[in-house]
PDB file of C-alpha atoms and ligand atoms in Angstrom:
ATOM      1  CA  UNK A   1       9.186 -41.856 -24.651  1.00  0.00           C
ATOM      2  CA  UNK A   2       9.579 -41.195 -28.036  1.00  0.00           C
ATOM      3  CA  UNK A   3       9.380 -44.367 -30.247  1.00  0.00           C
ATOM      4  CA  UNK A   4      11.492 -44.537 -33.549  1.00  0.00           C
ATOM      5  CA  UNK A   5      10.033 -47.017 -36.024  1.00  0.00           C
ATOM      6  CA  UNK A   6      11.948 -49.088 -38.854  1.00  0.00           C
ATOM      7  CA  UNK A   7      11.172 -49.197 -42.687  1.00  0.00           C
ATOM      8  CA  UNK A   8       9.594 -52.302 -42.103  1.00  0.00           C
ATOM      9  CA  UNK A   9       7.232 -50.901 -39.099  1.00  0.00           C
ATOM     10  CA  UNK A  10       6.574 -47.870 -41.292  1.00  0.00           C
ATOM     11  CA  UNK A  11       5.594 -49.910 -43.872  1.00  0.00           C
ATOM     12  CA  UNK A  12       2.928 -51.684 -41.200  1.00  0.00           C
ATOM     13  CA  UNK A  13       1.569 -48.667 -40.255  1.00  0.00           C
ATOM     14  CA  UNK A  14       0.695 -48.244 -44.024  1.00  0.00           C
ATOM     15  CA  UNK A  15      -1.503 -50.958 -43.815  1.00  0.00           C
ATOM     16  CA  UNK A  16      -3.111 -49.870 -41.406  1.00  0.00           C
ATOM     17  CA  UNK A  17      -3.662 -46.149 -42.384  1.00  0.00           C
ATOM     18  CA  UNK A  18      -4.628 -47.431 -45.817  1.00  0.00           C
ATOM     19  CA  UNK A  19      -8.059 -49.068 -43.925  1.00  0.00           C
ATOM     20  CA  UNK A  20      -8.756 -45.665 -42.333  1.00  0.00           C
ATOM     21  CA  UNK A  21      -8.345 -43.978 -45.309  1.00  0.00           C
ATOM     22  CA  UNK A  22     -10.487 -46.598 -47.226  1.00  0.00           C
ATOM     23  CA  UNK A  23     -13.472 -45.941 -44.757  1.00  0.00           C
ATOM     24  CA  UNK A  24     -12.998 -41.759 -44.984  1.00  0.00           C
ATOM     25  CA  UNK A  25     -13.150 -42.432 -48.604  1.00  0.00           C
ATOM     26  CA  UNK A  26     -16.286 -44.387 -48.002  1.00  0.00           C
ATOM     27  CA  UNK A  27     -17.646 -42.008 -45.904  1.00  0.00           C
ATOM     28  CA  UNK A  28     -17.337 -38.955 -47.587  1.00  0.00           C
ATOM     29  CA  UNK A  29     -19.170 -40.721 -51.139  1.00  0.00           C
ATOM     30  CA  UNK A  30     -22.414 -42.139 -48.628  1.00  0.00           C
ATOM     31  CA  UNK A  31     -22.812 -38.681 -46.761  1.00  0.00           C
ATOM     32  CA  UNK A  32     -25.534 -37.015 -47.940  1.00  0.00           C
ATOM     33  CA  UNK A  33     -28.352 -34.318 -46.659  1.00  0.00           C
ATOM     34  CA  UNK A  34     -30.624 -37.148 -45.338  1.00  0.00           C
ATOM     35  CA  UNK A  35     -28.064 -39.291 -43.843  1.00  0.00           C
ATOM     36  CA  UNK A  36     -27.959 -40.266 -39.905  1.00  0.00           C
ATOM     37  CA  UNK A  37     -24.358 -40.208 -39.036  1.00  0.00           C
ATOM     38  CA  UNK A  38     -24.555 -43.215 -36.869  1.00  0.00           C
ATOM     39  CA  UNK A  39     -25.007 -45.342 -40.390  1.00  0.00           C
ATOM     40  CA  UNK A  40     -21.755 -43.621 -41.543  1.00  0.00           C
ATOM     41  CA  UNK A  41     -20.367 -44.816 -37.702  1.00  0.00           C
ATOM     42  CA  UNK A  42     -21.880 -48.529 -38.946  1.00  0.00           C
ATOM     43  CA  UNK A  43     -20.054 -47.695 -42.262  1.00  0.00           C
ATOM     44  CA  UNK A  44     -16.446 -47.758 -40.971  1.00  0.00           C
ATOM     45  CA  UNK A  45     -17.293 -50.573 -38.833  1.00  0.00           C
ATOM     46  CA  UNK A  46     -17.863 -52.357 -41.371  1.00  0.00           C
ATOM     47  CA  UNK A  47     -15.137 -51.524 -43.383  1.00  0.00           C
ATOM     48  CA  UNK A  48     -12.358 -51.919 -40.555  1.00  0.00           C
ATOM     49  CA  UNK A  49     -14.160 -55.268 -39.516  1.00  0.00           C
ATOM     50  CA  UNK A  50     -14.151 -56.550 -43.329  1.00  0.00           C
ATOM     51  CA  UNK A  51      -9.846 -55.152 -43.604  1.00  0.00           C
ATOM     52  CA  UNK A  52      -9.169 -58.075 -40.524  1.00  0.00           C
ATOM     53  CA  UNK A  53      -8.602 -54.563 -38.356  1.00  0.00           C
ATOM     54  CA  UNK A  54      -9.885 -52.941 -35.063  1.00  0.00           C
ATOM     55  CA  UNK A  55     -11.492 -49.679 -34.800  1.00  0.00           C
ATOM     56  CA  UNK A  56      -8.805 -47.397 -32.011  1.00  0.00           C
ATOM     57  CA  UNK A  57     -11.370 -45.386 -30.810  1.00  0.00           C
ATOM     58  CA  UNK A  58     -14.289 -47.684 -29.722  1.00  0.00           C
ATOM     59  CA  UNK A  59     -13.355 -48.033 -25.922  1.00  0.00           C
ATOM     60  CA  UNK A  60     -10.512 -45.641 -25.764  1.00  0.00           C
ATOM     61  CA  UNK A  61     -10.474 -43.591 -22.676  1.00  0.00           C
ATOM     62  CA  UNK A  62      -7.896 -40.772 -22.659  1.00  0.00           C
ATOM     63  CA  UNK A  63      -7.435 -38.783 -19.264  1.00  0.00           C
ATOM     64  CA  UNK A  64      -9.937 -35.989 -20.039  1.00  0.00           C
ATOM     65  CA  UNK A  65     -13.010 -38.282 -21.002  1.00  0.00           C
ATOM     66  CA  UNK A  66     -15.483 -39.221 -18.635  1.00  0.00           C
ATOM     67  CA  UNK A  67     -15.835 -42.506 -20.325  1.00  0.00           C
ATOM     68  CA  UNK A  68     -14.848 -45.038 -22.759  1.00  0.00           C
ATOM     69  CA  UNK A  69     -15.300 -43.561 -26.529  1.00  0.00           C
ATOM     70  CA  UNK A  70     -18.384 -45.324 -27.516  1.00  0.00           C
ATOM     71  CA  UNK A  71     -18.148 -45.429 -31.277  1.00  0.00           C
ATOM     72  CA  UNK A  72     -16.155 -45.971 -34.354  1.00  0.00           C
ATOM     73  CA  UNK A  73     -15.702 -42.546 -35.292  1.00  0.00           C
ATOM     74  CA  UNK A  74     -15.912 -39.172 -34.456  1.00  0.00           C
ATOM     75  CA  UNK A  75     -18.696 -37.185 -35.911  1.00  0.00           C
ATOM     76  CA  UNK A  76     -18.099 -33.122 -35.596  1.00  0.00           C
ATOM     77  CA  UNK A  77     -20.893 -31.149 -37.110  1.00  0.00           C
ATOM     78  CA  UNK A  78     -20.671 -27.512 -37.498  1.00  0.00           C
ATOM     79  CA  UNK A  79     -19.900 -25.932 -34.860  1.00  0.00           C
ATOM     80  CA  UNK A  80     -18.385 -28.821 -32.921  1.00  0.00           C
ATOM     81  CA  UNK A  81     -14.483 -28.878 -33.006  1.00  0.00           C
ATOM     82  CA  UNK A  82     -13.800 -32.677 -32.718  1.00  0.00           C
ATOM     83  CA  UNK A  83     -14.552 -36.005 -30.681  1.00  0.00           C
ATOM     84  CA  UNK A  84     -18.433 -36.098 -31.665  1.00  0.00           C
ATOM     85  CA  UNK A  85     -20.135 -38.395 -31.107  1.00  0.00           C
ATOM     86  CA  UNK A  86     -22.126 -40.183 -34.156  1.00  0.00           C
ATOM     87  CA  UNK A  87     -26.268 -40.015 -33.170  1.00  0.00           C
ATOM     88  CA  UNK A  88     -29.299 -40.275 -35.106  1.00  0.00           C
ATOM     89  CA  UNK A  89     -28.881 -37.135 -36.290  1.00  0.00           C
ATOM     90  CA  UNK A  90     -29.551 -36.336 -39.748  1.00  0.00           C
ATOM     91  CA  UNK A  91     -27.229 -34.608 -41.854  1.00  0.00           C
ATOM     92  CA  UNK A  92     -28.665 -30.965 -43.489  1.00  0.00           C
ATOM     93  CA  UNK A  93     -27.883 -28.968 -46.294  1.00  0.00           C
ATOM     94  CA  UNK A  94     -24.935 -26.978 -45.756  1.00  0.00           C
ATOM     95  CA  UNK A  95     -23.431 -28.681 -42.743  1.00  0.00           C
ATOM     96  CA  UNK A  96     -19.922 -28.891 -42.219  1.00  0.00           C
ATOM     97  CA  UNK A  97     -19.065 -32.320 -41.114  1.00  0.00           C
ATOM     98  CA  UNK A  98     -15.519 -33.806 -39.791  1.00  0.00           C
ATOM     99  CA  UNK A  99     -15.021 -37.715 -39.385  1.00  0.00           C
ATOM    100  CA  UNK A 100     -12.317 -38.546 -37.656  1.00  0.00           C
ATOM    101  CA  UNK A 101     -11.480 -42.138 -37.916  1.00  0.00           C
ATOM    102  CA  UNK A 102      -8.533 -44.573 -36.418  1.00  0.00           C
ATOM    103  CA  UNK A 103      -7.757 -48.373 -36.417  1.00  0.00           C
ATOM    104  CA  UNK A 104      -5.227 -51.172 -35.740  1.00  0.00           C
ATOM    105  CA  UNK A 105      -4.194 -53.559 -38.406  1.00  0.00           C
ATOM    106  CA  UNK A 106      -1.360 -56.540 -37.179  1.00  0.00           C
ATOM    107  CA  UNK A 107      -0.737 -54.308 -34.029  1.00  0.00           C
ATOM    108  CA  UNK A 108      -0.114 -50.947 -35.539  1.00  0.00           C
ATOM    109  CA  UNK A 109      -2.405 -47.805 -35.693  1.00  0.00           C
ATOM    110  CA  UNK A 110      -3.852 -45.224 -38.044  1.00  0.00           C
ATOM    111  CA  UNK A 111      -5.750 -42.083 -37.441  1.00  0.00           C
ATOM    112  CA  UNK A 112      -6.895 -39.619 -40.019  1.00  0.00           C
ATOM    113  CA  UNK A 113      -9.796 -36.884 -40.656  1.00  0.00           C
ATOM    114  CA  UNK A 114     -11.481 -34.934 -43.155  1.00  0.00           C
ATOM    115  CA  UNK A 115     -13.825 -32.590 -43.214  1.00  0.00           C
ATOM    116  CA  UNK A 116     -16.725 -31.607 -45.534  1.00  0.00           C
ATOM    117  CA  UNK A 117     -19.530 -30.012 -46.457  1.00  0.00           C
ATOM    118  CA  UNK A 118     -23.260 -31.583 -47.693  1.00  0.00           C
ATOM    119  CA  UNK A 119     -25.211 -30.357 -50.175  1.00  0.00           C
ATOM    120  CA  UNK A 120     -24.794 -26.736 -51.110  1.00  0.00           C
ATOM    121  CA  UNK A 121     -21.377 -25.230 -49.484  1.00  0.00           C
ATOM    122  CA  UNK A 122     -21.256 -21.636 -48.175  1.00  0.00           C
ATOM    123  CA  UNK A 123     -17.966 -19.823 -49.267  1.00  0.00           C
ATOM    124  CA  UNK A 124     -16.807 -19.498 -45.915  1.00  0.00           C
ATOM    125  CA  UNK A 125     -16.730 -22.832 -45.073  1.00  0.00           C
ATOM    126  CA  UNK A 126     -14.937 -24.150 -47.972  1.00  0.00           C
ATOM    127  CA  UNK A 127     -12.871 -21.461 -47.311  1.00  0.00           C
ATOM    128  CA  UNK A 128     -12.223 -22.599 -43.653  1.00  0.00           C
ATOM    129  CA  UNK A 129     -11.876 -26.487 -44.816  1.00  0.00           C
ATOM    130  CA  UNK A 130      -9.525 -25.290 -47.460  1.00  0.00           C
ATOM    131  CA  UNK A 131      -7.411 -23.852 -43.964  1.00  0.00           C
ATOM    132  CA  UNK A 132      -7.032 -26.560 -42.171  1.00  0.00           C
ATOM    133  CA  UNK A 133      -6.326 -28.899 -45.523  1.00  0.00           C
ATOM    134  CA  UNK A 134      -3.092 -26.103 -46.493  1.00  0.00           C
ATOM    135  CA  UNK A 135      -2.227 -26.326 -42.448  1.00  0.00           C
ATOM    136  CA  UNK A 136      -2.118 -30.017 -42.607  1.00  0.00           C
ATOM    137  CA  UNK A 137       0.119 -30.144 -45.894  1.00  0.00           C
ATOM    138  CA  UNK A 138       2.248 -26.881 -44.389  1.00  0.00           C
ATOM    139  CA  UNK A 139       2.921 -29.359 -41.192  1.00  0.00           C
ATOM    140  CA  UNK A 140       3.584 -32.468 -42.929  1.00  0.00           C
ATOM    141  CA  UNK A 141       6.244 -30.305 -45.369  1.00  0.00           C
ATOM    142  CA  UNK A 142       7.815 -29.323 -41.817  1.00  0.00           C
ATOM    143  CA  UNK A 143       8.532 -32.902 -40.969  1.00  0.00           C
ATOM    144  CA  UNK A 144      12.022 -33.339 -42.177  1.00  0.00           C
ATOM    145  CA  UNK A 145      14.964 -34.679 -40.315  1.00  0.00           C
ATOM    146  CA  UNK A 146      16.670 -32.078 -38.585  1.00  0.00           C
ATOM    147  CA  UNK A 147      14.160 -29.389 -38.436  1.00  0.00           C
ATOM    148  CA  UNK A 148      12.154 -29.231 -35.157  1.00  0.00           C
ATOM    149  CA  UNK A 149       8.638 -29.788 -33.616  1.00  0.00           C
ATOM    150  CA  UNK A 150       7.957 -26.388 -33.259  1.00  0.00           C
ATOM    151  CA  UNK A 151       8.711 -25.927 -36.981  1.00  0.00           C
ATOM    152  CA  UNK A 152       5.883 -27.797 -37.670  1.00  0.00           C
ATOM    153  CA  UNK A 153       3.469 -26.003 -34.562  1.00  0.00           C
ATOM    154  CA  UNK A 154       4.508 -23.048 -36.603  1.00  0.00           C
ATOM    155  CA  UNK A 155       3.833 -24.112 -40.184  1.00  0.00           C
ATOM    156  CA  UNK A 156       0.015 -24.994 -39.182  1.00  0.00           C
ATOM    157  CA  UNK A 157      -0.675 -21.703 -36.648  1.00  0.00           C
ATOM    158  CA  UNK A 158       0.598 -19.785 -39.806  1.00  0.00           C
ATOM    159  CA  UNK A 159      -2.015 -20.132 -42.043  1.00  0.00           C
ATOM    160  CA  UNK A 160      -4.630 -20.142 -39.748  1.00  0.00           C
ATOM    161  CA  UNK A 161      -3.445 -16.650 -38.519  1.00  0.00           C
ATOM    162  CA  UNK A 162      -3.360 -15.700 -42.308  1.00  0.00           C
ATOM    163  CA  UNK A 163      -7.016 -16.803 -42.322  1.00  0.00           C
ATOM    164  CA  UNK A 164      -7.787 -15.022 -39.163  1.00  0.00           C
ATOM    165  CA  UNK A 165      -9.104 -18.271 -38.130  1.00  0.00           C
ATOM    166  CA  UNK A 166      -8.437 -19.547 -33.974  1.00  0.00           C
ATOM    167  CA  UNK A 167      -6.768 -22.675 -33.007  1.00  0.00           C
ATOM    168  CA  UNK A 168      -7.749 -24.543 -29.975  1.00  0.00           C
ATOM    169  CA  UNK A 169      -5.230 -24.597 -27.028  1.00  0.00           C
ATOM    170  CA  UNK A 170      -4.713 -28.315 -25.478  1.00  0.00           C
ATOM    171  CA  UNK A 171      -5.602 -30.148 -28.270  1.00  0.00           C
ATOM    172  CA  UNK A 172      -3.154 -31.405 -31.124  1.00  0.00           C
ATOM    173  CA  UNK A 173      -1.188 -34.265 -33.142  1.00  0.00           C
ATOM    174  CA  UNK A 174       0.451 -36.602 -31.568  1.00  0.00           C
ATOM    175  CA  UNK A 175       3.363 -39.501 -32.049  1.00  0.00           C
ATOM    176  CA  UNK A 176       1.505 -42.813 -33.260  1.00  0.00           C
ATOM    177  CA  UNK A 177       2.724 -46.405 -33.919  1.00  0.00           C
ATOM    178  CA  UNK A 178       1.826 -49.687 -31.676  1.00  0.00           C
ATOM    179  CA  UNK A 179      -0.463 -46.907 -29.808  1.00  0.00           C
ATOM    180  CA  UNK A 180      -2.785 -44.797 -31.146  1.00  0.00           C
ATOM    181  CA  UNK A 181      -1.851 -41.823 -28.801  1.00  0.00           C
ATOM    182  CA  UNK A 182       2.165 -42.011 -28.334  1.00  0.00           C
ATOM    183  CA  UNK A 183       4.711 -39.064 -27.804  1.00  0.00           C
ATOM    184  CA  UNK A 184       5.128 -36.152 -28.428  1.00  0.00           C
ATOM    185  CA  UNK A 185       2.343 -33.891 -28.313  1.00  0.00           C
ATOM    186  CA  UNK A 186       2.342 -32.457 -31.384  1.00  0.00           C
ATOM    187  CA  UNK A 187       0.906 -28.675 -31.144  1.00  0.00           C
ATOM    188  CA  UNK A 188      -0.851 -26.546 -33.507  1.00  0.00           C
ATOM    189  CA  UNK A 189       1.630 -23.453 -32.572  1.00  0.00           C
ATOM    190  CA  UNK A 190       5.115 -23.571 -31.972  1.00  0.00           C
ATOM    191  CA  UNK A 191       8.122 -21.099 -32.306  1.00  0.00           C
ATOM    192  CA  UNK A 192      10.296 -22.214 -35.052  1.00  0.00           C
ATOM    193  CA  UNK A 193      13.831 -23.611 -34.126  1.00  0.00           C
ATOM    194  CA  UNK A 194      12.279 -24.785 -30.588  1.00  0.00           C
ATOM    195  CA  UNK A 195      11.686 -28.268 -29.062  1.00  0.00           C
ATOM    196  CA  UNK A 196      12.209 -32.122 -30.271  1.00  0.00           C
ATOM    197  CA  UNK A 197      14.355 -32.202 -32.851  1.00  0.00           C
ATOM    198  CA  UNK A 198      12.624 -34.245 -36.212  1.00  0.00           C
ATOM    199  CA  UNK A 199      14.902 -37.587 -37.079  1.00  0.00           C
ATOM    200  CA  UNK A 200      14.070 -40.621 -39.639  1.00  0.00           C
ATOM    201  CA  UNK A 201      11.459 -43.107 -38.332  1.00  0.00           C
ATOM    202  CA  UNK A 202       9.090 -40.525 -35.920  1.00  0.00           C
ATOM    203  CA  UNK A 203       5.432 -41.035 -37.220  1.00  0.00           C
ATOM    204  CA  UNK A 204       3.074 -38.589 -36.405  1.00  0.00           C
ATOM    205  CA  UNK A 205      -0.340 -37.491 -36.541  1.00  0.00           C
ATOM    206  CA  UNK A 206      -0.908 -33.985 -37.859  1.00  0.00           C
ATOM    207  CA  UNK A 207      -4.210 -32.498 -36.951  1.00  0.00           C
ATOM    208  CA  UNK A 208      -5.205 -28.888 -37.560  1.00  0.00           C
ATOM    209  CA  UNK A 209      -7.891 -27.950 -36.301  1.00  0.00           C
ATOM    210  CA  UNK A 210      -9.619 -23.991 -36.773  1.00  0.00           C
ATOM    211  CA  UNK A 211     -12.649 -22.462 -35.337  1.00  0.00           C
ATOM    212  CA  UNK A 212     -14.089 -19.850 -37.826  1.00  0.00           C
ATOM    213  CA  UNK A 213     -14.048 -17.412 -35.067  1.00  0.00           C
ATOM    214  CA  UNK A 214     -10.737 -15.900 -34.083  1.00  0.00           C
ATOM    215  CA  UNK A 215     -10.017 -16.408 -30.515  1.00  0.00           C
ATOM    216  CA  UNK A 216     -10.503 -20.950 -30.780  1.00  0.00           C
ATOM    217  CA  UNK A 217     -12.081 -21.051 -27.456  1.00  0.00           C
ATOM    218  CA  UNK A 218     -14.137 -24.387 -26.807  1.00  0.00           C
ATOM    219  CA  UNK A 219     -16.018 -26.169 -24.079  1.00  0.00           C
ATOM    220  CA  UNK A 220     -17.178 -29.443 -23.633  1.00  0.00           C
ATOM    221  CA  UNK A 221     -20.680 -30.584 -24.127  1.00  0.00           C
ATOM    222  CA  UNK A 222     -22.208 -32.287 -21.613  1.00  0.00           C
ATOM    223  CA  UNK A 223     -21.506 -35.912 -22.797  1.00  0.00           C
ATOM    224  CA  UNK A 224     -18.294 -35.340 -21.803  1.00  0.00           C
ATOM    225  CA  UNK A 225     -16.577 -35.126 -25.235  1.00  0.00           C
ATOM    226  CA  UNK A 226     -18.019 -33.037 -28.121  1.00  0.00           C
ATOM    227  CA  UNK A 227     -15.625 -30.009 -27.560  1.00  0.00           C
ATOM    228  CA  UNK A 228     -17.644 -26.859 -29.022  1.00  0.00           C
ATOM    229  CA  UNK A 229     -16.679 -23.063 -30.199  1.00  0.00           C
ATOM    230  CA  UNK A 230     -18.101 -20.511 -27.597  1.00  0.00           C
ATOM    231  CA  UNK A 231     -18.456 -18.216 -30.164  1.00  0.00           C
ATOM    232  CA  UNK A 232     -21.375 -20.577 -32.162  1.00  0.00           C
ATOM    233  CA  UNK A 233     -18.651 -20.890 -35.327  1.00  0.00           C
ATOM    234  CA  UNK A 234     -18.113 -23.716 -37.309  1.00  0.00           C
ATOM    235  CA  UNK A 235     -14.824 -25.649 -37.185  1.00  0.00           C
ATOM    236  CA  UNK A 236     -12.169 -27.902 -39.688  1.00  0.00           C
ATOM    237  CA  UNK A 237     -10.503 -30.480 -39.096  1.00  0.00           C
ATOM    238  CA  UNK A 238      -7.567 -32.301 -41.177  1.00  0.00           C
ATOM    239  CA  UNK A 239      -5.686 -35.406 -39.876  1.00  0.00           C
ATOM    240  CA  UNK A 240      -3.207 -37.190 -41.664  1.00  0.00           C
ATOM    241  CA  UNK A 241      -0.824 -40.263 -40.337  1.00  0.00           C
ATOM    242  CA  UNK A 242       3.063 -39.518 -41.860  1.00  0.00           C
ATOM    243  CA  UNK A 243       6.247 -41.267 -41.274  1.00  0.00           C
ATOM    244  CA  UNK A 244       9.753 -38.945 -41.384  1.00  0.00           C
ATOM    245  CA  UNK A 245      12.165 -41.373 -43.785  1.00  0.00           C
ATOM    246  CA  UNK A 246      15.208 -39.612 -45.520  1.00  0.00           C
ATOM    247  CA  UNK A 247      13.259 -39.254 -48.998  1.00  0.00           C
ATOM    248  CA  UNK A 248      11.285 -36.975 -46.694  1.00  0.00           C
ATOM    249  CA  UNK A 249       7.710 -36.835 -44.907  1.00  0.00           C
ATOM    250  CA  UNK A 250       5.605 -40.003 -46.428  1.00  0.00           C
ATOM    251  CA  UNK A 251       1.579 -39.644 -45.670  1.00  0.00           C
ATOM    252  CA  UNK A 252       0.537 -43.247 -44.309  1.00  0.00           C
ATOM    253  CA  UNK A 253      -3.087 -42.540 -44.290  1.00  0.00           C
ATOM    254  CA  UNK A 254      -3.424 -42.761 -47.871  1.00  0.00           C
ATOM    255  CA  UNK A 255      -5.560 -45.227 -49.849  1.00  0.00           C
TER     256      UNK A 255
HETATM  257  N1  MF3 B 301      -7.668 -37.968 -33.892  1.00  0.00           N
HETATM  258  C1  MF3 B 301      -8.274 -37.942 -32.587  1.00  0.00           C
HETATM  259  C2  MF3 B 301      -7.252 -37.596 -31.541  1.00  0.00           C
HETATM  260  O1  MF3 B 301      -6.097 -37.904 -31.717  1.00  0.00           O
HETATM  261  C3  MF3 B 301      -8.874 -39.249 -32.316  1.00  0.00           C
HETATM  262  C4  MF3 B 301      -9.226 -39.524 -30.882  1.00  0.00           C
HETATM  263  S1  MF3 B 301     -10.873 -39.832 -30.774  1.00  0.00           S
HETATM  264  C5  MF3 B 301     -11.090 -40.824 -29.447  1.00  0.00           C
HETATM  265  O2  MF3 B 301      -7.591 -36.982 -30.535  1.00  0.00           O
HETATM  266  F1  MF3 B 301     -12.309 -41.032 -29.369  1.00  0.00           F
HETATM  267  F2  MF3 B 301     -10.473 -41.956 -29.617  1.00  0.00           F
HETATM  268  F3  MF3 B 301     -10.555 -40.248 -28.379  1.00  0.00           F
HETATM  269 CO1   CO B 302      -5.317 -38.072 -33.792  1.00  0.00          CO
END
């Protein structure tokens, strides 16, 4: 079921994208060549912990894991799509990193990601971020009352075919409010003019995600979760919380 949220709830679920944004902020200034990525895991701990908030993925089982999600956030390196998991790895120059991060403040959720690159950046992965960063402001510009969701499936699979980029099948955005995974699905492809039609009050999370490679086939590593390219490329991410109101889309996952 589709939930429709008032002002007032909207305005909750600014709070809490405002503490995932804080700790992506946080995130992105402590990663450095050097760093392990399960200190930028303790990072957002901390930060959720010292907001009064809860961190939405530690324990969340959705129906394709093999168990409960057992950090804070997710850690995608390279050539890892999304749902890493932070280690003790230690981050090198020219990695492409995505942290995905989501938490619950007074009952409502947040979920955002970025990604990034340490130390000295190879054109092509600027490049790719820079894809799935236009993707994610091409969807959220879909999501006006009226128009539909495969207006916005189409806004983000446009660019990336412009880049000659792949999306992954099966994986998306989502509806988001007292649940951090809600209805609808929210694909990264869609015919325009086809399926749910947008209204005031749906919040959604937008997620692009590209594989440098063109054909966005993945498979799952063998902890169950890390979903990788088959072709070896690197991957973007971009994740943003937004709220439909009648002055228009309204980003939630903002500090
Ligand atoms: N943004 C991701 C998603 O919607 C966050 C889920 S990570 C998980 O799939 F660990 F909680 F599953
Ligand atoms: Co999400």
């Amino acid at each position: 079921m589709v939930e429709i949220k008032t002002l007032a709830e909207i305005e909750a679920m600014r709070e809490a994208g405002r503490v995932v944004a804080r700790a992506l902020q946080a995130i992105v200034k402590h990663a450095a060549v050097g760093v392990r990525v399960d200190e930028l895991d303790e990072l957002a701990a901390t930060i959720i912990a010292e907001a009064g908030a809860k961190p939405a993925f530690l324990g969340y089982q959705p129906h394709f894991a093999p168990t409960p999600y057992p950090a804070v956030i997710c850690s995608s390196i390279n050539d890892v799509i999304v749902h890493g998991i932070p280690d003790r790895y230690r981050l090198k120059d020219g990695d492409l990193v995505s942290i995905d991060c989501g938490a619950y403040l007074d009952g409502w959720a947040g979920d955002s990601a970025v990604s990034f690159v340490v130390g000295q950046p190879r054109a092509r992965d600027v490049a790719l971020i820079e894809a799935t960063q236009e993707a994610l402001r091409a969807g959220i510009a879909a999501m006006r009352p009226g128009n539909r969701m495969g207006d916005i499936g189409h806004a983000i699979s446009s660019v990336a075919v412009a880049g000659g980029y792949g999306v992954p099948i099966d994986f998306g955005g989502h509806g988001i409010g007292r649940k951090m995974h809600e209805d609808p699905h929210v694909a990264n492809q869609g015919r325009p003019g086809r399926g749910l039609v947008l209204r005031t009050g749906l919040v959604l999370a937008i997620e692009p995600m590209f594989t440098a490679g063109g054909d966005g086939r993945y498979l799952t590593a063998a902890d169950g979760w890390a979903l990788r390219t088959v072709d070896g490329s690197r991957a973007s991410h971009s994740e943003h919380t937004v709220a439909i109101t009648d002055d228009g889309p309204v980003i939630l996952t903002a500090v």
